[in-house]
JSON list of C-alpha atoms in Angstrom, two decimals:
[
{"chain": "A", "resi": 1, "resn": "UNK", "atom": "CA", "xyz": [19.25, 8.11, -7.08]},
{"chain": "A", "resi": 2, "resn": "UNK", "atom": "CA", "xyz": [18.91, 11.31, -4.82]},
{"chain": "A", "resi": 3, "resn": "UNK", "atom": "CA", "xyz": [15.01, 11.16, -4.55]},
{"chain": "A", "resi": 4, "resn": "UNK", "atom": "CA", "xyz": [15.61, 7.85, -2.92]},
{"chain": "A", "resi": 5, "resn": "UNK", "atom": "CA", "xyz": [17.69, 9.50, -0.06]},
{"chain": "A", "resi": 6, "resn": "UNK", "atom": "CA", "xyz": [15.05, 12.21, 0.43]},
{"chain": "A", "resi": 7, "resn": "UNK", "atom": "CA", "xyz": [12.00, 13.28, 1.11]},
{"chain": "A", "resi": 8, "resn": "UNK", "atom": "CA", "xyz": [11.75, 14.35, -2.31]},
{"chain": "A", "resi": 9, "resn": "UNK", "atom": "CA", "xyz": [8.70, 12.14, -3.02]},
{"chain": "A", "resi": 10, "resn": "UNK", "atom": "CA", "xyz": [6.60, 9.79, -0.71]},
{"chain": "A", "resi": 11, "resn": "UNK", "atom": "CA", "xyz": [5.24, 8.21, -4.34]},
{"chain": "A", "resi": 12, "resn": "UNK", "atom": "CA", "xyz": [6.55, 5.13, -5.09]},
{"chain": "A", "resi": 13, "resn": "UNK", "atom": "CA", "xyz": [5.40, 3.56, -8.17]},
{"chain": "A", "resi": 14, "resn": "UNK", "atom": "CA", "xyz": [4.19, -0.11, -7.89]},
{"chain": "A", "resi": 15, "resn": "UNK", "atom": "CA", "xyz": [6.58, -2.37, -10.00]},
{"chain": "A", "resi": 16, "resn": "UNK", "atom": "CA", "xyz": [3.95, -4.31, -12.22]},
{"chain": "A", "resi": 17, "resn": "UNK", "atom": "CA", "xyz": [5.56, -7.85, -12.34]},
{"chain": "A", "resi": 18, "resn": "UNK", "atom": "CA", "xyz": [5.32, -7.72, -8.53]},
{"chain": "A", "resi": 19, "resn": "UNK", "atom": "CA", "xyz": [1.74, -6.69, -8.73]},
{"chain": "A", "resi": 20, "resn": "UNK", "atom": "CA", "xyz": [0.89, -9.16, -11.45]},
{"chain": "A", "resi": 21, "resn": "UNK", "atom": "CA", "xyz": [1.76, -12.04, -9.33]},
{"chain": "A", "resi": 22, "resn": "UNK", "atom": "CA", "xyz": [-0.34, -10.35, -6.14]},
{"chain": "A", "resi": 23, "resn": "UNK", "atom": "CA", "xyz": [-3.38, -9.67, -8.38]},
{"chain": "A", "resi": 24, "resn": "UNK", "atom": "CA", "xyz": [-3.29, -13.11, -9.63]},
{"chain": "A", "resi": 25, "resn": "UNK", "atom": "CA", "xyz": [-3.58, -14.45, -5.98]},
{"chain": "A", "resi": 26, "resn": "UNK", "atom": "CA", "xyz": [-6.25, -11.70, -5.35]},
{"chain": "A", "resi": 27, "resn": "UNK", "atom": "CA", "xyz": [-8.23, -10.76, -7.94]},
{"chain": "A", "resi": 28, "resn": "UNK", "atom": "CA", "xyz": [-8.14, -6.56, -7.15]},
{"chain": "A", "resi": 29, "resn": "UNK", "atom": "CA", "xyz": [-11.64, -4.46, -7.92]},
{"chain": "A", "resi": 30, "resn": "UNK", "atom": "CA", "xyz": [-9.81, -1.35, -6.90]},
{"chain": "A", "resi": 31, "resn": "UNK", "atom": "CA", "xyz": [-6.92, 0.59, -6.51]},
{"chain": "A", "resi": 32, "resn": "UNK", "atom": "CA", "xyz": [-7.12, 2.35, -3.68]},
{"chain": "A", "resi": 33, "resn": "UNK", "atom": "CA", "xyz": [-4.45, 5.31, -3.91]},
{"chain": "A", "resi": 34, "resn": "UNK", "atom": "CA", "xyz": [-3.08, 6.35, -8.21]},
{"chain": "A", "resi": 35, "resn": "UNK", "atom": "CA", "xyz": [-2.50, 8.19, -10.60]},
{"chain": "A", "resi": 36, "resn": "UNK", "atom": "CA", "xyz": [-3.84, 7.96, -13.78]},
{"chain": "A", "resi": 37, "resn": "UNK", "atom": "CA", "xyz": [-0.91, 7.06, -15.58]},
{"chain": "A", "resi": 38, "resn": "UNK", "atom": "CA", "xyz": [0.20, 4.15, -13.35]},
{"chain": "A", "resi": 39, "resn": "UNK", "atom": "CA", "xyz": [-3.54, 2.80, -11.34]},
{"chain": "A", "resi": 40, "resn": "UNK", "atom": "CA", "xyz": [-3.38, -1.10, -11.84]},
{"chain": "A", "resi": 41, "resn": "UNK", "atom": "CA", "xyz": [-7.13, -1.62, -11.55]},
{"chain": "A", "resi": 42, "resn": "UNK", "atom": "CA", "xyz": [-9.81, -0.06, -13.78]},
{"chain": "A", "resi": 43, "resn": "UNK", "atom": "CA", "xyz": [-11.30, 1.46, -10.71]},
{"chain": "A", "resi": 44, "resn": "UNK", "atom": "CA", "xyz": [-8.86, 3.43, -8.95]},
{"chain": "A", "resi": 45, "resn": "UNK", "atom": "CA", "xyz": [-8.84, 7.14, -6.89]},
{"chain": "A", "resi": 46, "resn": "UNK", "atom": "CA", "xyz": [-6.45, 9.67, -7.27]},
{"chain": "A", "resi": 47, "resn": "UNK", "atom": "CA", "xyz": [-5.08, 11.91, -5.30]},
{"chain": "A", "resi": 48, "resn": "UNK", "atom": "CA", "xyz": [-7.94, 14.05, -5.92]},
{"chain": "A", "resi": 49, "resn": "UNK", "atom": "CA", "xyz": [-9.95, 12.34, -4.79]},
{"chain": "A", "resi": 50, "resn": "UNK", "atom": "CA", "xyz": [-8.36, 11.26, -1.69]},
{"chain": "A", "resi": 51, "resn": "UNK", "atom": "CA", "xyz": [-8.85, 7.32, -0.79]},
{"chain": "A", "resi": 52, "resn": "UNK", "atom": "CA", "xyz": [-8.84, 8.23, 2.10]},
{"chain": "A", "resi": 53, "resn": "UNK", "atom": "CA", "xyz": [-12.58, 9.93, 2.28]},
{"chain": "A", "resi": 54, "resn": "UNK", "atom": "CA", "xyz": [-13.91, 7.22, -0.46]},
{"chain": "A", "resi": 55, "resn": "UNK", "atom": "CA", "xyz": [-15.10, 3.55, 0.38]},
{"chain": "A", "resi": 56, "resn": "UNK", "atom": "CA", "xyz": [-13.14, 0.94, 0.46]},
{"chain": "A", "resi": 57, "resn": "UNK", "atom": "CA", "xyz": [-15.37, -2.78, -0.88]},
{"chain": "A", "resi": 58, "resn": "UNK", "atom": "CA", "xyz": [-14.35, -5.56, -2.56]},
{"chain": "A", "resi": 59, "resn": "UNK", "atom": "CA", "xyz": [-10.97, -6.66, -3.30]},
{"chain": "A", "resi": 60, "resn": "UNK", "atom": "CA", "xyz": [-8.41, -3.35, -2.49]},
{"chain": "A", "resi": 61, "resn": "UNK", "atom": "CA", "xyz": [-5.19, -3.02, -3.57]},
{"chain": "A", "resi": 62, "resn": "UNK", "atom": "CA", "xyz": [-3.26, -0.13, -2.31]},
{"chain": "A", "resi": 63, "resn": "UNK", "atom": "CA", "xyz": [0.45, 1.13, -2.62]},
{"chain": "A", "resi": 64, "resn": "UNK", "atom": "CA", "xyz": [-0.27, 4.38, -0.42]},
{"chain": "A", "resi": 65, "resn": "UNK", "atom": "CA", "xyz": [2.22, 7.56, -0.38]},
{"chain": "A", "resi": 66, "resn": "UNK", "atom": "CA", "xyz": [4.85, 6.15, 2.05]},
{"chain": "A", "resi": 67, "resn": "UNK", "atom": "CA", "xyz": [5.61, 9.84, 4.24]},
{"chain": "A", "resi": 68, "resn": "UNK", "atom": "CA", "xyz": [4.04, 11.11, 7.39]},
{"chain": "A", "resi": 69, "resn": "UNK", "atom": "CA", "xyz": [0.53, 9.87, 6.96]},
{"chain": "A", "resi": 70, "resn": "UNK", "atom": "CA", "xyz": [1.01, 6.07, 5.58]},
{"chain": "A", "resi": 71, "resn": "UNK", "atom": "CA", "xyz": [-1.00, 5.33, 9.22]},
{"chain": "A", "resi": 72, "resn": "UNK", "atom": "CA", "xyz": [-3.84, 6.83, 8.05]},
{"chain": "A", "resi": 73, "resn": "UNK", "atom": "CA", "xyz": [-3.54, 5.10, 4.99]},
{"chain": "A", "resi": 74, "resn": "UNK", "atom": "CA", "xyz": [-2.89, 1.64, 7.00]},
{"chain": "A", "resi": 75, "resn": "UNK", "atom": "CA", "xyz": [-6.20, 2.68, 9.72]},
{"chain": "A", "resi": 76, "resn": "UNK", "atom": "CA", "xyz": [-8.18, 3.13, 6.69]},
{"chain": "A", "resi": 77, "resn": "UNK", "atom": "CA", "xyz": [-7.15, -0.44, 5.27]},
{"chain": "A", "resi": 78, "resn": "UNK", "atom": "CA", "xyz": [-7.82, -2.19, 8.58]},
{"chain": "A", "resi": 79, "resn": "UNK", "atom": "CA", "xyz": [-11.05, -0.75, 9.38]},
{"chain": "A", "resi": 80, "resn": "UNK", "atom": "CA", "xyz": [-12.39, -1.22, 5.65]},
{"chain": "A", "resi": 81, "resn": "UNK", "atom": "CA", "xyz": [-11.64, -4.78, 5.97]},
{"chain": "A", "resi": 82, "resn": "UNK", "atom": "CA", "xyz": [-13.56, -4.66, 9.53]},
{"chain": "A", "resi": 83, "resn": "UNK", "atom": "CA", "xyz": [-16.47, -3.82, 7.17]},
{"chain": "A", "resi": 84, "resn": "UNK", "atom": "CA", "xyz": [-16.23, -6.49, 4.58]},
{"chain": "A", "resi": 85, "resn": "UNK", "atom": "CA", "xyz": [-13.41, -5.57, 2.30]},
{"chain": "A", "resi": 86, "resn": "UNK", "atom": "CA", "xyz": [-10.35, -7.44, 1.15]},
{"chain": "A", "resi": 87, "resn": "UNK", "atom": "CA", "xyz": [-6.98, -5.01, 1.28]},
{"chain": "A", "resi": 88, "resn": "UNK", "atom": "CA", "xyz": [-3.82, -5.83, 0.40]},
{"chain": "A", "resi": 89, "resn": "UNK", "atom": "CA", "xyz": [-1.10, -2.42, 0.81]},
{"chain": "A", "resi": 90, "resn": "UNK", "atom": "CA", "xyz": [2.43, -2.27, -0.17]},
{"chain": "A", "resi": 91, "resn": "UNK", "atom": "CA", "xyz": [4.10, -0.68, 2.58]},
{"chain": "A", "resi": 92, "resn": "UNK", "atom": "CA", "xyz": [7.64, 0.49, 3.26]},
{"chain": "A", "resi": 93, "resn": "UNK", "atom": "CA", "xyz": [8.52, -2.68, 6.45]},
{"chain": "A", "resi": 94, "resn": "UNK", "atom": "CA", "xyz": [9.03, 0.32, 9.09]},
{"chain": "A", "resi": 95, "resn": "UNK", "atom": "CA", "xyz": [8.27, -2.10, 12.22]},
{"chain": "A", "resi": 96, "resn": "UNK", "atom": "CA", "xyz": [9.68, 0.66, 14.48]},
{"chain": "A", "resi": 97, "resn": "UNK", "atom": "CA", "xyz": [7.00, 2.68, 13.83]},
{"chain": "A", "resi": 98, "resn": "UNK", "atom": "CA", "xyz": [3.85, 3.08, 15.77]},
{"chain": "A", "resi": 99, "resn": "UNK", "atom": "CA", "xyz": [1.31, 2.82, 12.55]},
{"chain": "A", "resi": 100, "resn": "UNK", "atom": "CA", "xyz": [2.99, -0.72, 11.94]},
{"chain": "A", "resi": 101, "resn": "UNK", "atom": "CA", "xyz": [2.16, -1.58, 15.50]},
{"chain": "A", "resi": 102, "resn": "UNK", "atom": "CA", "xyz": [-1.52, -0.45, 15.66]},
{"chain": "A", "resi": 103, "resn": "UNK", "atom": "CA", "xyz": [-2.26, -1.92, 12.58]},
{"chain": "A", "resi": 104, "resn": "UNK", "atom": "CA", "xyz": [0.23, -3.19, 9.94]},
{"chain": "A", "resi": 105, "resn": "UNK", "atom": "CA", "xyz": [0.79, -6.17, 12.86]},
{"chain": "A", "resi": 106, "resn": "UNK", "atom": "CA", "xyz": [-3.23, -6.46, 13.13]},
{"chain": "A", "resi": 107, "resn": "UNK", "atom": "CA", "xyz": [-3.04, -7.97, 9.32]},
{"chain": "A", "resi": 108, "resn": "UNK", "atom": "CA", "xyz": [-0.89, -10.96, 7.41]},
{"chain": "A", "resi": 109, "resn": "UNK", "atom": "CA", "xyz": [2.52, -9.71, 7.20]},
{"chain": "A", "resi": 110, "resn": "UNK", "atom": "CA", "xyz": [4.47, -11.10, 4.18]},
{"chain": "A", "resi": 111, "resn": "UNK", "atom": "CA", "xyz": [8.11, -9.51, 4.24]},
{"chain": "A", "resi": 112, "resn": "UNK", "atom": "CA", "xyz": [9.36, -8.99, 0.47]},
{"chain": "A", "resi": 113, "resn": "UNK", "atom": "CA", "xyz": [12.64, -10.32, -0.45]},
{"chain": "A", "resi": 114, "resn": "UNK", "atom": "CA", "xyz": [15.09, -8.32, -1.31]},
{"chain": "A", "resi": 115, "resn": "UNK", "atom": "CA", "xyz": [14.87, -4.74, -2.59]},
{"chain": "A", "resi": 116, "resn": "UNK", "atom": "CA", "xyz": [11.95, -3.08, -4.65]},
{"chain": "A", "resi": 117, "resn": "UNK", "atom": "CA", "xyz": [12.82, -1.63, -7.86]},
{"chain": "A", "resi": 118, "resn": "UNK", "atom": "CA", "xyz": [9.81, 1.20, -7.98]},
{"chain": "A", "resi": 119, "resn": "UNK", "atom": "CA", "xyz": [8.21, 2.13, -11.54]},
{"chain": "A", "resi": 120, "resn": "UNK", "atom": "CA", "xyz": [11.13, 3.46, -13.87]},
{"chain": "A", "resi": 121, "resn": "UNK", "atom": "CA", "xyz": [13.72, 3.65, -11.40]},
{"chain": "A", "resi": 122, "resn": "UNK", "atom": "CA", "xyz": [17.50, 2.53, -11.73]},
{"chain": "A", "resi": 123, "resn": "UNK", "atom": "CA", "xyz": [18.21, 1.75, -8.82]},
{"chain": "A", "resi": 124, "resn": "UNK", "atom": "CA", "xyz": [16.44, -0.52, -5.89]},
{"chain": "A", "resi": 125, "resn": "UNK", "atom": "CA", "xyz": [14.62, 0.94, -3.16]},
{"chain": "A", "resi": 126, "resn": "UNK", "atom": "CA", "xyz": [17.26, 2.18, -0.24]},
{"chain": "A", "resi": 127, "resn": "UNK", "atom": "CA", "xyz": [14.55, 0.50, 2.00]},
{"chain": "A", "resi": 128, "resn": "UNK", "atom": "CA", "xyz": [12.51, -2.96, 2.64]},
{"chain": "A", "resi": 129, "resn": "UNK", "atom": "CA", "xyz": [8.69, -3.75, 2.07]},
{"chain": "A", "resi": 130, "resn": "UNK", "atom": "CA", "xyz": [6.02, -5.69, 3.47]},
{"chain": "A", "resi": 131, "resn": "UNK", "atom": "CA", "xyz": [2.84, -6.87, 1.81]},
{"chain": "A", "resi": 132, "resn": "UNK", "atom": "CA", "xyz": [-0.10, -6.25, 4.99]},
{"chain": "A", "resi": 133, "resn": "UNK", "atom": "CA", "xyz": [-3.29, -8.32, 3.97]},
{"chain": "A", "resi": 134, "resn": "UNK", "atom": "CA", "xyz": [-6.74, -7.26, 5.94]},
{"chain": "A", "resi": 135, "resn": "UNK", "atom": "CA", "xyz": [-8.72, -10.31, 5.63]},
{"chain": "A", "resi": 136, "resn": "UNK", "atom": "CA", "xyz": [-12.81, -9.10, 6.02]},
{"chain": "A", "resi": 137, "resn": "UNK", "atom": "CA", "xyz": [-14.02, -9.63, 9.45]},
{"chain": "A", "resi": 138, "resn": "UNK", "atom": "CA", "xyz": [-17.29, -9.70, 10.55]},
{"chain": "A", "resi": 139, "resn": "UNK", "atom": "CA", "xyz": [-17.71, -6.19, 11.78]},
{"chain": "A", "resi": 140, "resn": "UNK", "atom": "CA", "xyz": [-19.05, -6.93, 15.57]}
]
C-alpha cells in the first residue's frame, strides 16, 4: 500500500472492467500512453516512444503517468482533438491544479464514483478520478 502514499510510481494501471465499459461507448483505435504488458488497444505507444511526440487520430484512449507532467499529457489530448481526434484520458480529479484548469475543464468532465482499484492492486486508489473527453473540433 506504500507506493500509493508516494511518489514511488506515477503508473497507474488502467483497471480493465472500467475500460471495457468506456471502450464500449467509444470504440478506441489507440492507446495513447502503455506498456506492452497492459496497452488496451492493438495500437498503442510506449514509453519509448513517448505519446507525447507521436500523433494522436482517431479514437484515443489514454491513462497518462499521473506525476509532474500529466499537463503535458492533458495539452497534448486537447489540442489533438482540436485537429480531429477523439480522446478520452483517465486522470487523477486534481481540480486545484492549473493543468485541470487550462485544459481538463476545456473537455467533458465525468467524475468517477468512488475509488479506483489500479491493475493488481489491493487496495483502492488513496485519490479520485475523472474521465476528460476532447470531442474533435473543427480546427479554426
Amino acid at each position: 500500500m506504500s507506493v500509493h502514499f508516494s511518489s514511488a510510481t506515477d503508473l497507474w494501471s488502467t483497471p480493465q472492467d472500467f475500460f471495457d465499459k468506456l471502450n464500449a461507448a467509444h470504440g478506441f483505435t489507440l492507446d495513447a500512453c502503455a506498456l506492452p504488458e497492459n496497452a488496451k488497444c492493438d495500437r498503442f505507444y510506449t514509453r519509448e516512444q513517448d505519446g507525447l511526440k507521436q500523433p494522436w487520430d482517431g479514437v484515443v484512449w489514454c491513462n497518462p503517468p499521473y506525476g509532474r507532467g500529466i499537463g503535458a499529457w492533458l495539452q497534448k489530448g486537447y489540442e489533438s482533438a482540436k485537429n480531429g481526434a477523439k480522446v478520452v484520458m483517465l486522470i487523477p480529479s486534481r481540480t486545484d491544479t492549473r493543468w485541470w484548469h487550462e485544459y481538463a475543464m476545456k473537455g467533458q468532465i465525468e467524475f468517477v464514483k468512488g475509488r479506483l482499484k489500479f491493475g493488481g492492486a489491493k487496495f483502492n486508489a488513496p485519490f479520485p478520478c475523472a474521465v476528460v473527453i476532447f470531442h474533435p473540433k473543427d480546427p479554426s
